[in-house]
CSV table of C-alpha atoms in Angstrom, one decimal:
chain,number,residue,atom,x,y,z
A,135,UNK,CA,-10.3,-2.4,37.6
A,136,UNK,CA,-13.9,-3.1,37.2
A,137,UNK,CA,-15.3,-6.1,38.9
A,138,UNK,CA,-18.4,-8.2,38.2
A,139,UNK,CA,-21.3,-8.2,40.6
A,140,UNK,CA,-21.5,-10.6,43.4
A,141,UNK,CA,-23.9,-13.6,43.8
A,142,UNK,CA,-27.3,-12.7,42.5
A,143,UNK,CA,-29.5,-15.2,44.5
A,144,UNK,CA,-33.0,-15.5,43.5
A,145,UNK,CA,-32.8,-12.4,41.2
A,146,UNK,CA,-34.9,-12.9,38.1
A,147,UNK,CA,-33.1,-13.9,34.8
A,148,UNK,CA,-33.9,-10.5,33.1
A,149,UNK,CA,-32.4,-8.6,36.0
A,150,UNK,CA,-29.4,-10.8,36.1
A,151,UNK,CA,-28.8,-10.2,32.4
A,152,UNK,CA,-29.3,-6.5,32.8
A,153,UNK,CA,-26.8,-6.5,35.7
A,154,UNK,CA,-24.3,-8.4,33.6
A,155,UNK,CA,-24.7,-5.9,30.8
A,156,UNK,CA,-24.1,-3.0,33.1
A,157,UNK,CA,-20.9,-4.7,34.6
A,158,UNK,CA,-19.5,-5.2,31.0
A,159,UNK,CA,-20.4,-1.7,30.0
A,160,UNK,CA,-18.6,-0.3,33.2
A,161,UNK,CA,-15.5,-2.4,32.2
A,162,UNK,CA,-15.1,-0.5,29.0
A,163,UNK,CA,-14.6,2.7,31.0
A,164,UNK,CA,-11.3,1.5,32.5
A,165,UNK,CA,-7.8,2.3,31.4
A,166,UNK,CA,-7.5,-1.1,29.6
A,167,UNK,CA,-11.0,-1.6,28.3
A,168,UNK,CA,-10.6,-5.0,26.4
A,169,UNK,CA,-8.5,-6.8,28.9
A,170,UNK,CA,-10.9,-5.6,31.7
A,171,UNK,CA,-14.0,-6.6,29.6
A,172,UNK,CA,-12.6,-10.1,29.3
A,173,UNK,CA,-11.9,-10.3,33.1
A,174,UNK,CA,-15.4,-9.3,34.0
A,175,UNK,CA,-17.0,-11.6,31.3
A,176,UNK,CA,-15.0,-14.6,32.6
A,177,UNK,CA,-16.2,-13.9,36.1
A,178,UNK,CA,-19.7,-13.6,34.9
A,179,UNK,CA,-20.0,-16.9,33.0
A,180,UNK,CA,-17.2,-18.9,34.7
A,181,UNK,CA,-15.4,-20.1,31.5
A,182,UNK,CA,-12.4,-19.0,29.6
A,183,UNK,CA,-13.0,-16.1,27.1
A,184,UNK,CA,-10.7,-14.5,24.4
A,185,UNK,CA,-10.9,-12.0,21.6
A,186,UNK,CA,-8.8,-13.5,18.6
A,187,UNK,CA,-7.8,-11.5,15.4
A,188,UNK,CA,-8.1,-13.0,12.0
A,189,UNK,CA,-4.5,-14.2,12.3
A,190,UNK,CA,-5.1,-16.0,15.5
A,191,UNK,CA,-3.3,-13.6,17.8
A,192,UNK,CA,-5.0,-13.0,21.2
A,193,UNK,CA,-6.0,-9.4,21.7
A,194,UNK,CA,-7.3,-10.1,25.2
A,195,UNK,CA,-8.3,-13.0,27.3
A,196,UNK,CA,-9.1,-14.4,30.6
A,197,UNK,CA,-7.4,-16.4,32.0
A,198,UNK,CA,-4.5,-15.1,29.9
A,199,UNK,CA,-3.0,-18.6,29.7
A,200,UNK,CA,-5.9,-20.5,28.5
A,201,UNK,CA,-5.2,-22.5,25.3
A,202,UNK,CA,-7.5,-22.2,22.3
A,203,UNK,CA,-7.9,-24.4,19.1
A,204,UNK,CA,-7.0,-21.5,16.9
A,205,UNK,CA,-7.1,-23.2,13.6
A,206,UNK,CA,-10.5,-24.6,14.1
A,207,UNK,CA,-11.9,-21.4,15.4
A,208,UNK,CA,-10.6,-19.3,12.5
A,209,UNK,CA,-11.8,-22.1,10.2
A,210,UNK,CA,-15.6,-21.2,10.9
A,211,UNK,CA,-17.7,-18.2,9.8
A,212,UNK,CA,-19.7,-17.6,12.9
A,213,UNK,CA,-23.2,-16.2,12.7
A,214,UNK,CA,-24.5,-13.4,15.0
A,215,UNK,CA,-25.9,-16.0,17.5
A,216,UNK,CA,-22.4,-17.9,17.6
A,217,UNK,CA,-21.1,-21.1,16.2
A,218,UNK,CA,-19.9,-23.9,18.1
A,219,UNK,CA,-16.5,-25.6,17.2
A,220,UNK,CA,-14.0,-27.7,19.1
A,221,UNK,CA,-15.9,-27.2,22.2
A,222,UNK,CA,-16.0,-23.2,21.9
A,223,UNK,CA,-18.7,-20.9,21.1
A,224,UNK,CA,-17.4,-18.4,18.5
A,225,UNK,CA,-19.1,-15.1,17.9
A,226,UNK,CA,-18.1,-12.5,15.3
A,227,UNK,CA,-16.6,-9.2,16.1
A,228,UNK,CA,-17.3,-6.6,13.4
A,229,UNK,CA,-15.7,-3.1,12.7
A,230,UNK,CA,-17.6,-0.8,10.3
A,231,UNK,CA,-19.5,-3.7,8.7
A,232,UNK,CA,-16.3,-5.9,8.3
A,233,UNK,CA,-15.6,-9.0,10.2
A,234,UNK,CA,-12.2,-8.4,11.9
A,235,UNK,CA,-12.1,-10.7,14.9
A,236,UNK,CA,-14.0,-13.3,17.0
A,237,UNK,CA,-14.9,-13.6,20.6
A,238,UNK,CA,-14.4,-17.2,21.7
A,239,UNK,CA,-15.7,-18.7,24.9
A,240,UNK,CA,-15.7,-22.4,26.2
A,241,UNK,CA,-19.2,-23.7,25.6
A,242,UNK,CA,-21.6,-22.7,28.3
A,243,UNK,CA,-25.4,-23.0,28.3
A,244,UNK,CA,-27.6,-19.9,28.4
A,245,UNK,CA,-24.9,-17.2,28.2
A,246,UNK,CA,-25.2,-16.6,24.4
A,247,UNK,CA,-27.0,-13.1,24.8
A,248,UNK,CA,-24.4,-12.0,27.3
A,249,UNK,CA,-21.6,-13.1,25.0
A,250,UNK,CA,-23.3,-11.3,21.9
A,251,UNK,CA,-23.5,-8.1,24.0
A,252,UNK,CA,-19.8,-8.3,24.8
A,253,UNK,CA,-18.8,-9.0,21.2
A,254,UNK,CA,-20.7,-5.9,20.3
A,255,UNK,CA,-18.7,-3.9,22.9
A,256,UNK,CA,-15.5,-5.2,21.6
A,257,UNK,CA,-16.5,-4.1,18.1
A,258,UNK,CA,-17.4,-0.6,19.3
A,259,UNK,CA,-14.0,-0.2,21.2
A,260,UNK,CA,-12.0,-1.3,18.1
A,261,UNK,CA,-14.1,1.1,15.9
A,262,UNK,CA,-13.3,3.9,18.4
A,263,UNK,CA,-9.7,3.4,18.3
A,264,UNK,CA,-9.6,2.8,14.6
A,265,UNK,CA,-11.4,6.2,14.0
A,266,UNK,CA,-8.7,7.8,16.2
A,267,UNK,CA,-5.9,6.3,14.2
A,268,UNK,CA,-7.6,7.0,10.9
A,269,UNK,CA,-7.8,10.8,11.8
A,270,UNK,CA,-4.2,10.7,12.6
A,271,UNK,CA,-3.3,9.0,9.3
A,272,UNK,CA,-5.4,11.5,7.4
A,273,UNK,CA,-3.3,14.3,8.8
A,274,UNK,CA,0.0,12.4,7.9
A,275,UNK,CA,-1.2,11.9,4.3
A,276,UNK,CA,-1.5,15.6,4.0
A,277,UNK,CA,2.0,16.0,5.3
A,278,UNK,CA,3.4,13.4,2.8
A,279,UNK,CA,1.4,14.8,0.0
A,280,UNK,CA,2.9,18.2,0.7
A,281,UNK,CA,6.3,16.6,0.8
A,282,UNK,CA,5.9,14.7,-2.5
A,283,UNK,CA,4.6,17.7,-4.4
A,284,UNK,CA,7.0,20.1,-2.9
A,285,UNK,CA,4.4,22.3,-1.4
A,286,UNK,CA,6.3,22.2,1.9
A,287,UNK,CA,10.0,23.3,2.4
A,288,UNK,CA,12.3,20.4,3.4
A,289,UNK,CA,12.8,22.1,6.9
A,290,UNK,CA,8.9,22.2,7.4
A,291,UNK,CA,8.4,18.8,6.2
A,292,UNK,CA,11.1,17.4,8.7
A,293,UNK,CA,9.5,19.3,11.5
A,294,UNK,CA,6.1,17.9,10.8
A,295,UNK,CA,7.3,14.4,10.3
A,296,UNK,CA,9.2,14.5,13.5
A,297,UNK,CA,5.8,15.0,15.2
A,298,UNK,CA,5.0,11.6,14.0
A,299,UNK,CA,8.2,10.1,15.4
A,300,UNK,CA,10.1,10.0,12.2
A,301,UNK,CA,13.8,11.1,12.3
A,302,UNK,CA,14.4,12.5,8.7
A,303,UNK,CA,18.2,12.4,9.3
A,304,UNK,CA,18.1,8.6,9.1
A,305,UNK,CA,17.7,6.3,6.0
A,306,UNK,CA,14.3,5.1,4.9
A,307,UNK,CA,12.5,3.4,2.2
A,308,UNK,CA,8.9,4.2,0.9
A,309,UNK,CA,6.4,1.3,0.1
A,310,UNK,CA,3.6,2.2,-2.0
A,311,UNK,CA,0.6,-0.2,-2.6
A,312,UNK,CA,-2.8,-0.2,-4.3
A,313,UNK,CA,-5.6,-2.6,-5.0
A,314,UNK,CA,-9.2,-2.5,-6.6
A,315,UNK,CA,-11.4,-1.6,-3.7
A,316,UNK,CA,-13.5,1.4,-2.7
A,317,UNK,CA,-11.3,4.2,-1.2
A,318,UNK,CA,-13.3,4.3,2.1
A,319,UNK,CA,-12.5,0.6,2.7
A,320,UNK,CA,-8.8,1.2,1.9
A,321,UNK,CA,-8.8,4.0,4.5
A,322,UNK,CA,-10.8,2.3,7.3
A,323,UNK,CA,-10.1,-1.4,7.3
A,324,UNK,CA,-7.6,-2.0,10.2
A,325,UNK,CA,-4.3,-3.6,9.3
A,326,UNK,CA,-3.2,-4.7,12.8
A,327,UNK,CA,-5.7,-4.9,15.6
A,328,UNK,CA,-2.8,-5.0,18.1
A,329,UNK,CA,-1.7,-1.5,16.9
A,330,UNK,CA,-5.2,-0.3,17.5
A,331,UNK,CA,-5.1,-1.3,21.2
A,332,UNK,CA,-1.9,0.7,21.6
A,333,UNK,CA,-3.2,3.7,19.7
A,334,UNK,CA,-0.1,3.7,17.5
A,335,UNK,CA,1.0,2.5,14.1
A,336,UNK,CA,4.4,0.7,14.1
A,337,UNK,CA,5.3,2.6,10.9
A,338,UNK,CA,4.2,5.7,9.3
A,339,UNK,CA,1.3,4.9,7.1
A,340,UNK,CA,-1.2,7.1,5.2
A,341,UNK,CA,-3.2,7.3,2.0
A,342,UNK,CA,-1.9,9.5,-0.7
A,343,UNK,CA,-3.5,9.8,-4.0
A,344,UNK,CA,-5.7,6.6,-3.5
A,345,UNK,CA,-2.7,4.6,-2.6
A,346,UNK,CA,-1.3,3.3,0.7
A,347,UNK,CA,2.1,4.8,1.5
A,348,UNK,CA,4.5,3.6,4.2
A,349,UNK,CA,7.7,5.1,5.4
A,350,UNK,CA,9.8,2.3,7.0
A,351,UNK,CA,13.4,1.6,7.9
A,352,UNK,CA,15.6,-0.1,5.3
A,353,UNK,CA,15.8,-3.5,7.1
A,354,UNK,CA,12.0,-3.6,7.4
A,355,UNK,CA,11.0,-2.7,3.8
A,356,UNK,CA,10.7,-6.1,2.4
A,357,UNK,CA,8.7,-7.6,5.5
A,358,UNK,CA,6.5,-4.6,5.4
A,359,UNK,CA,5.8,-4.8,1.7
A,360,UNK,CA,4.8,-8.5,2.1
A,361,UNK,CA,2.4,-7.6,4.8
A,362,UNK,CA,1.1,-4.8,2.7
A,363,UNK,CA,0.5,-7.1,-0.3
A,364,UNK,CA,-1.2,-9.6,1.9
A,365,UNK,CA,-3.6,-6.8,3.5
A,366,UNK,CA,-4.4,-5.3,0.1
A,367,UNK,CA,-5.2,-8.9,-1.2
A,368,UNK,CA,-7.9,-9.0,1.5
A,369,UNK,CA,-9.5,-5.8,0.5
A,370,UNK,CA,-9.6,-6.2,-3.5
A,371,UNK,CA,-8.4,-7.7,-6.6
A,372,UNK,CA,-5.0,-7.3,-8.2
A,373,UNK,CA,-2.9,-6.0,-5.3
A,374,UNK,CA,0.3,-4.5,-6.1
A,375,UNK,CA,3.1,-3.1,-4.1
A,376,UNK,CA,6.3,-1.2,-5.0
A,377,UNK,CA,9.3,-0.6,-2.9
A,378,UNK,CA,11.7,2.4,-3.3
A,379,UNK,CA,15.4,2.6,-2.8
A,380,UNK,CA,17.0,3.5,0.5
A,381,UNK,CA,17.7,7.2,0.9
A,382,UNK,CA,18.6,9.6,3.6
A,383,UNK,CA,16.8,12.8,4.5
A,384,UNK,CA,13.5,14.5,3.4
A,385,UNK,CA,14.7,14.6,-0.2
A,386,UNK,CA,15.5,10.9,0.2
A,387,UNK,CA,12.0,10.1,1.1
A,388,UNK,CA,10.6,11.9,-1.9
A,389,UNK,CA,13.1,10.1,-4.3
A,390,UNK,CA,12.1,6.7,-2.8
A,391,UNK,CA,8.4,7.6,-3.2
A,392,UNK,CA,8.9,8.2,-6.9
A,393,UNK,CA,10.9,5.0,-7.2
A,394,UNK,CA,8.3,3.0,-5.4
A,395,UNK,CA,5.6,4.6,-7.7
A,396,UNK,CA,7.7,3.4,-10.7
A,397,UNK,CA,8.2,-0.2,-9.3
A,398,UNK,CA,4.4,-0.3,-8.6
A,399,UNK,CA,3.8,-0.2,-12.4
A,400,UNK,CA,5.5,-3.5,-12.9
A,401,UNK,CA,2.4,-5.5,-12.2
A,402,UNK,CA,0.8,-7.6,-9.5
A,403,UNK,CA,2.9,-8.7,-6.5
A,404,UNK,CA,5.7,-7.0,-4.7
A,405,UNK,CA,8.2,-5.2,-6.9
A,406,UNK,CA,11.3,-3.4,-5.9
A,407,UNK,CA,13.0,-0.4,-7.6
A,408,UNK,CA,16.0,-1.3,-9.8
A,409,UNK,CA,18.8,1.3,-10.8
A,410,UNK,CA,17.8,0.8,-14.5
A,411,UNK,CA,14.4,2.3,-13.6
A,412,UNK,CA,16.0,5.7,-13.1
A,413,UNK,CA,14.7,7.2,-16.4
A,414,UNK,CA,11.0,6.3,-15.5
A,415,UNK,CA,11.5,8.0,-12.1
A,416,UNK,CA,12.8,11.2,-13.9
A,417,UNK,CA,10.0,10.9,-16.4
A,418,UNK,CA,7.3,10.6,-13.6
A,419,UNK,CA,8.9,13.6,-11.7
A,420,UNK,CA,8.8,15.6,-14.9
A,421,UNK,CA,5.1,14.8,-15.4
A,422,UNK,CA,4.1,15.6,-11.9
A,423,UNK,CA,6.0,18.8,-12.0
A,424,UNK,CA,4.0,19.8,-15.3
A,425,UNK,CA,7.1,20.1,-17.4
A,426,UNK,CA,5.8,20.3,-21.1
A,427,UNK,CA,7.7,17.2,-22.2
A,428,UNK,CA,5.8,16.6,-25.3
A,429,UNK,CA,6.7,19.9,-26.7
A,430,UNK,CA,10.4,19.7,-25.7
A,431,UNK,CA,10.4,16.0,-27.1
A,432,UNK,CA,9.0,17.3,-30.4
A,433,UNK,CA,11.9,19.7,-30.6
A,434,UNK,CA,14.5,17.1,-29.8
A,435,UNK,CA,13.1,14.6,-32.3
A,436,UNK,CA,12.3,17.0,-35.0
A,437,UNK,CA,14.9,15.7,-37.7
A,438,UNK,CA,13.6,12.1,-37.2
A,439,UNK,CA,10.0,13.1,-37.2
A,440,UNK,CA,10.5,15.2,-40.3
A,441,UNK,CA,12.3,12.1,-42.1
A,442,UNK,CA,9.6,9.8,-41.1
A,443,UNK,CA,6.9,12.1,-42.5
A,444,UNK,CA,8.7,12.8,-45.7
A,445,UNK,CA,9.9,9.1,-46.5
A,446,UNK,CA,7.4,7.1,-44.7
A,447,UNK,CA,9.9,5.6,-42.3
A,448,UNK,CA,9.5,4.7,-38.6
A,449,UNK,CA,12.6,6.0,-37.1
A,450,UNK,CA,11.2,7.3,-33.8
A,451,UNK,CA,9.4,4.0,-33.1
A,452,UNK,CA,12.7,2.1,-34.0
A,453,UNK,CA,14.7,4.2,-31.7
A,454,UNK,CA,12.1,3.9,-28.8
A,455,UNK,CA,12.0,0.2,-29.1
A,456,UNK,CA,15.8,-0.1,-29.3
A,457,UNK,CA,16.1,1.9,-26.1
A,458,UNK,CA,13.3,0.0,-24.3
A,459,UNK,CA,15.0,-3.2,-25.0
A,460,UNK,CA,18.2,-2.1,-23.1
A,461,UNK,CA,19.8,-1.4,-26.6
A,462,UNK,CA,19.7,-5.1,-27.6
A,463,UNK,CA,19.9,-5.4,-31.3
A,464,UNK,CA,18.5,-9.0,-31.3
A,465,UNK,CA,15.4,-8.2,-29.1
A,466,UNK,CA,14.8,-5.0,-31.2
A,467,UNK,CA,15.0,-6.9,-34.4
A,468,UNK,CA,12.6,-9.4,-33.1
A,469,UNK,CA,10.1,-6.9,-31.8
A,470,UNK,CA,10.1,-4.9,-35.0
A,471,UNK,CA,10.2,-8.0,-37.3
A,472,UNK,CA,13.2,-6.6,-39.2
A,473,UNK,CA,16.5,-8.0,-40.3
A,474,UNK,CA,19.6,-7.1,-38.1
A,475,UNK,CA,21.1,-5.3,-41.0
A,476,UNK,CA,18.0,-3.2,-41.5
A,477,UNK,CA,18.2,-2.2,-37.9
A,478,UNK,CA,22.0,-1.3,-38.1
A,479,UNK,CA,21.2,0.9,-41.0
A,480,UNK,CA,18.3,2.6,-39.2
A,481,UNK,CA,20.4,3.3,-36.1
A,482,UNK,CA,23.2,4.8,-38.1
A,483,UNK,CA,20.8,7.0,-39.8
A,484,UNK,CA,19.1,7.9,-36.5
A,485,UNK,CA,22.7,9.0,-35.2
A,486,UNK,CA,23.2,11.1,-38.4
A,487,UNK,CA,20.1,12.8,-38.1
A,488,UNK,CA,20.0,13.4,-34.4
A,489,UNK,CA,23.6,14.1,-33.9
A,490,UNK,CA,23.7,11.6,-30.9
A,491,UNK,CA,26.0,8.7,-30.3
A,492,UNK,CA,23.7,5.9,-29.2
A,493,UNK,CA,26.5,4.1,-27.5
A,494,UNK,CA,26.6,6.8,-24.8
A,495,UNK,CA,24.5,6.5,-21.5
A,496,UNK,CA,23.8,10.2,-21.7
A,497,UNK,CA,22.4,9.9,-25.3
A,498,UNK,CA,20.4,6.8,-24.5
A,499,UNK,CA,18.7,8.5,-21.5
A,500,UNK,CA,18.1,11.7,-23.4
A,501,UNK,CA,16.5,10.0,-26.4
A,502,UNK,CA,14.5,7.5,-24.2
A,503,UNK,CA,12.8,10.4,-22.4
A,504,UNK,CA,12.2,12.1,-25.7
A,505,UNK,CA,10.7,9.2,-27.6
A,506,UNK,CA,8.7,8.0,-24.6
A,507,UNK,CA,7.1,11.5,-24.2
A,508,UNK,CA,6.5,11.7,-28.0
A,509,UNK,CA,4.7,8.4,-28.0
A,510,UNK,CA,2.3,9.3,-25.2
A,511,UNK,CA,1.1,12.3,-27.0
A,512,UNK,CA,0.3,15.7,-25.6
A,513,UNK,CA,-2.8,14.5,-23.4
A,514,UNK,CA,-1.3,11.4,-21.7
A,515,UNK,CA,-1.5,11.5,-17.7
A,516,UNK,CA,0.9,10.1,-15.2
A,517,UNK,CA,-0.7,6.8,-15.1
A,518,UNK,CA,-0.1,6.3,-18.9
A,519,UNK,CA,3.4,7.5,-18.5
A,520,UNK,CA,4.3,4.8,-16.2
A,521,UNK,CA,2.3,2.1,-17.9
A,522,UNK,CA,4.1,2.9,-21.0
A,523,UNK,CA,7.6,3.3,-19.5
A,524,UNK,CA,7.7,0.3,-17.4
A,525,UNK,CA,5.2,-2.1,-18.7
A,526,UNK,CA,7.4,-4.1,-21.1
A,527,UNK,CA,10.5,-4.1,-19.2
A,528,UNK,CA,9.7,-6.8,-16.6
């Protein structure tokens, strides 16, 4: 452990400050940089010191049992020279230009430059650790992307995920989140400073296609989703989080990801996949696999499209609205502004022309996919797909 210098006697103040800076810098070379830094800083200035994260958790402090007025400390926005509150001098700790923590010390005269130097060292150490974890998450993101896009065989995906500590034989859920912020900020802003100090994430987390993706145990999914939403809310506007179903194996992780992507389209907040969202999952899968849905749908709906063109009717739209409302005649009539008898006539005609029995689940799913793909048109992208397919069903 690094120790502070002994008594300096009549040493000039500039030399004393230089000696103090050197002692603090040496502390950062130890096995536990932040705890050792706080111990040396405490010995140098003779008052309790601590680094607190934005939630009030202590990252390191000396003495470790010192009590702090956390609410008052977190309630101020300290400037670079420090701000005094509740008998404490509070200095900001920045990471890549973002304020992530504070260095707090019991008020002491004349030690502000030394405390400012220590706060800078804390920021450097957090940045170093964050860069290390960001690189690891970058590699994990490629592993997950290869899994989701089927570029990796299941056996290879399982082997690569095992290197990150994930046992794919177990059951997991996937949590997907997004917000309106710069991609670089989404990648670099730390979620949990305590995780930085242990050089490890509690859960598998990466950035895939501009979204945060986490693979978590079933019993942790809702808690992680709420934390994810809170974190994204700090980074940008309109944070939204989708939670996939619980599935087993590599294939299960892929399915849960697609389910989470579908739930994500439900709007701001935390949304969990529902069994009735299965058609949207299948649709997203088809779009990402580049299946020519529009052309296939044109063939399926050809009798209805032809009838609409020749008789100026709207059977395709009627059918799609009926399926989107969960086959509710009352809600469909209200949305289309038609009488219930008119709707019944149209549905009978649709069954005759299509040869499908609309009371069967198989026909409902078949025609739902077809009418949705037809409505998008040939040039719609995956985002349009999910916006259309899920948007009105919440």
